Short mmCIF file of C-alpha atoms in Angstrom, two decimals:
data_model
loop_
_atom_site.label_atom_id
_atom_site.label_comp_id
_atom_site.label_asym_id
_atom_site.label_seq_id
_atom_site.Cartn_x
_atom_site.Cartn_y
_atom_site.Cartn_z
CA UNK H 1 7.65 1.18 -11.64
CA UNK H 2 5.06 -0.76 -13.62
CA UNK H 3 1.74 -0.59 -12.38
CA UNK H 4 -0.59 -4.47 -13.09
CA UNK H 5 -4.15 -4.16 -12.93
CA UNK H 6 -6.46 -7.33 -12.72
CA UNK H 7 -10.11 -7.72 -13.77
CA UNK H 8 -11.95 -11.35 -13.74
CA UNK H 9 -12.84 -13.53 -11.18
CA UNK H 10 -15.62 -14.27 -8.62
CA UNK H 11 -18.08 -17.17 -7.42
CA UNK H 12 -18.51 -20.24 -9.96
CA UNK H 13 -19.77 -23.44 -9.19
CA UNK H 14 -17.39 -26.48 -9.10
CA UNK H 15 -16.95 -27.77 -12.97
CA UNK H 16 -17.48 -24.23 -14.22
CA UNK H 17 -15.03 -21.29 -15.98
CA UNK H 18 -13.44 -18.09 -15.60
CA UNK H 19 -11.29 -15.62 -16.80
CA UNK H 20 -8.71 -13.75 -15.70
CA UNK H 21 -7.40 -10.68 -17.10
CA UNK H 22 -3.72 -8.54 -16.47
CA UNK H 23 -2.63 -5.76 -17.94
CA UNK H 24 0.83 -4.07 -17.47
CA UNK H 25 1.60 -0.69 -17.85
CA UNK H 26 4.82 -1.67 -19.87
CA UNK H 27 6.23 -4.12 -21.54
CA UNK H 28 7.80 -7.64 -19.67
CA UNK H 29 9.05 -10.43 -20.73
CA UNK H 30 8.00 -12.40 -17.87
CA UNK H 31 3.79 -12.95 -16.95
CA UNK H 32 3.00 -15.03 -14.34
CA UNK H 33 -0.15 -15.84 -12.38
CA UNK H 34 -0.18 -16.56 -8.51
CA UNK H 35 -2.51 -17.92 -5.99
CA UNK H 36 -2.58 -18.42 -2.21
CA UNK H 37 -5.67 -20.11 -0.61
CA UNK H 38 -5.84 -19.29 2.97
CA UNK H 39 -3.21 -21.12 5.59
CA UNK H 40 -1.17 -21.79 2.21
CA UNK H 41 1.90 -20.65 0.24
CA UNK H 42 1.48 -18.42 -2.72
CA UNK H 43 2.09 -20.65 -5.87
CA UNK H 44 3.03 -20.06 -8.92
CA UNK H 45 0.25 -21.49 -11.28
CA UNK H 46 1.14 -20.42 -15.17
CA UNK H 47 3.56 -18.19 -16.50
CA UNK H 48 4.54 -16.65 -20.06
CA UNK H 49 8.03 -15.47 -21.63
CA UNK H 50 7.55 -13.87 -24.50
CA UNK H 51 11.47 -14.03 -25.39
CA UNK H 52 11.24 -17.33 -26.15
CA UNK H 53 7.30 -17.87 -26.61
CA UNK H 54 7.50 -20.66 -23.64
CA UNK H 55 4.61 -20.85 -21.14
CA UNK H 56 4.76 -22.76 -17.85
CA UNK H 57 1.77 -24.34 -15.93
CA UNK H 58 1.90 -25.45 -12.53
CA UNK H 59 0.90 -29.58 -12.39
CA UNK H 60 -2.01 -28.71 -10.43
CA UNK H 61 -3.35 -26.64 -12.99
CA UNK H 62 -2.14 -28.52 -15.98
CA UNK H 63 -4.89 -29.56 -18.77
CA UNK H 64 -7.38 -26.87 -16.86
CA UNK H 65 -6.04 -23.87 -17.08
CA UNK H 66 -4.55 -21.79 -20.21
CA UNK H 67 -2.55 -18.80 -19.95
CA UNK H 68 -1.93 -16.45 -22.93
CA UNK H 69 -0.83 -13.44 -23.97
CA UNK H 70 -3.04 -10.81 -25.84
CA UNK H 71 -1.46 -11.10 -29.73
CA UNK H 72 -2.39 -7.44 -29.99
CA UNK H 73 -1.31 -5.72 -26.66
CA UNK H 74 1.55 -7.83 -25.26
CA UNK H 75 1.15 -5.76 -22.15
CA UNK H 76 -1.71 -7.94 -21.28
CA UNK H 77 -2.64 -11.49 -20.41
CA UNK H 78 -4.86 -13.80 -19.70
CA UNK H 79 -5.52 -16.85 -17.64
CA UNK H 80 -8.46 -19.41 -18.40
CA UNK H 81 -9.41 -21.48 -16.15
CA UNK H 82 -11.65 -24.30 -16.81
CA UNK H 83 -13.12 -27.38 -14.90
CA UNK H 84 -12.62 -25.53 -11.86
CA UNK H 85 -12.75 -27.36 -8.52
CA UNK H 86 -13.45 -25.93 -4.52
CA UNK H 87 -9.47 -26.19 -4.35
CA UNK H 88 -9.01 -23.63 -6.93
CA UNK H 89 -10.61 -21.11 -4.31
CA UNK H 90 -8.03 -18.98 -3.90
CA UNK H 91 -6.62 -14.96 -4.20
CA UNK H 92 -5.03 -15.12 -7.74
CA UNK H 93 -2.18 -12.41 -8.56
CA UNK H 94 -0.83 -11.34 -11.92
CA UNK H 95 2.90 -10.59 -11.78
CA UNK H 96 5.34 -8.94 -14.12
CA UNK H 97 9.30 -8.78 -14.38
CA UNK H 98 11.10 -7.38 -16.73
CA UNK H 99 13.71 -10.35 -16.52
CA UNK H 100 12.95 -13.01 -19.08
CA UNK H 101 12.52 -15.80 -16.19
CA UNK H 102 9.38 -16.10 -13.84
CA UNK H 103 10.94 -17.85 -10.56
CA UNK H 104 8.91 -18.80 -7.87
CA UNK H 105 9.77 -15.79 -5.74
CA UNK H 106 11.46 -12.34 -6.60
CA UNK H 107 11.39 -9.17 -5.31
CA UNK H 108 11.63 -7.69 -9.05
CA UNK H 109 7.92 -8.83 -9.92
CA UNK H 110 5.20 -5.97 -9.60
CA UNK H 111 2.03 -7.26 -8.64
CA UNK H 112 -1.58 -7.19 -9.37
CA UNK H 113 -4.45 -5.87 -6.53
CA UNK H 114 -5.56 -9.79 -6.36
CA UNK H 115 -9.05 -11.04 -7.01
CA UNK H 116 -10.88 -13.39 -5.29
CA UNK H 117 -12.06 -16.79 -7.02
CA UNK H 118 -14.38 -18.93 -5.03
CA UNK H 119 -15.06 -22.30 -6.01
CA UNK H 120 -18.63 -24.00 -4.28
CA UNK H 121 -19.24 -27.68 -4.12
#
């Protein structure tokens, strides 16, 4: 069992920036981060192998939002998120698997608490 603990998040105005921080209690190869806005599917937004050193970003994120992996503790990631819009507002999730490969849904990920980011006009 790997336990993945969140910090970051909150209320920013529209055009504004956060961060988003996961840590893992061990090592995986796969880091991904989640959201789900109310009424909606959870998508995958960003995610990090560090097998190969790839990272993934979702389109509706892409040239916003960086994901990265702490160079130090590789246990522990981050997400940036910049130029942030209301329809960002979501509950974001960190995720880790073991696997190298961070597919849309698994039942091997262990998952963050969530945290809230709310995104005013």
């Amino acid at each position: 069992q790997v336990q993945v603990v969140q910090s970051g998040g909150g209320l920013v105005q529209a055009g504004g920036s956060l961060r988003l921080s996961c840590t893992a209690s061990a090592y995986t190869d796969c880091m991904a981060w989640f959201r789900q806005a109310p009424g909606k599917e959870r998508e995958r937004i960003a995610a990090v192998f560090t097998r190969s050193d790839l990272i993934f970003r979702a389109d509706s994120v892409k040239g916003r939002f960086i994901i990265s992996r702490d160079k130090a503790d590789r246990t522990t990631v981050f997400l940036q998120m910049n130029r942030l819009q209301p329809e960002d507002t979501a509950m974001y999730y960190c995720a880790a698997r073991f696997e190298s490969m961070c597919p849309v849904r698994s039942q091997d990920y262990f998952w963050g608490q969530g945290t809230q980011v709310t995104v005013s006009s």
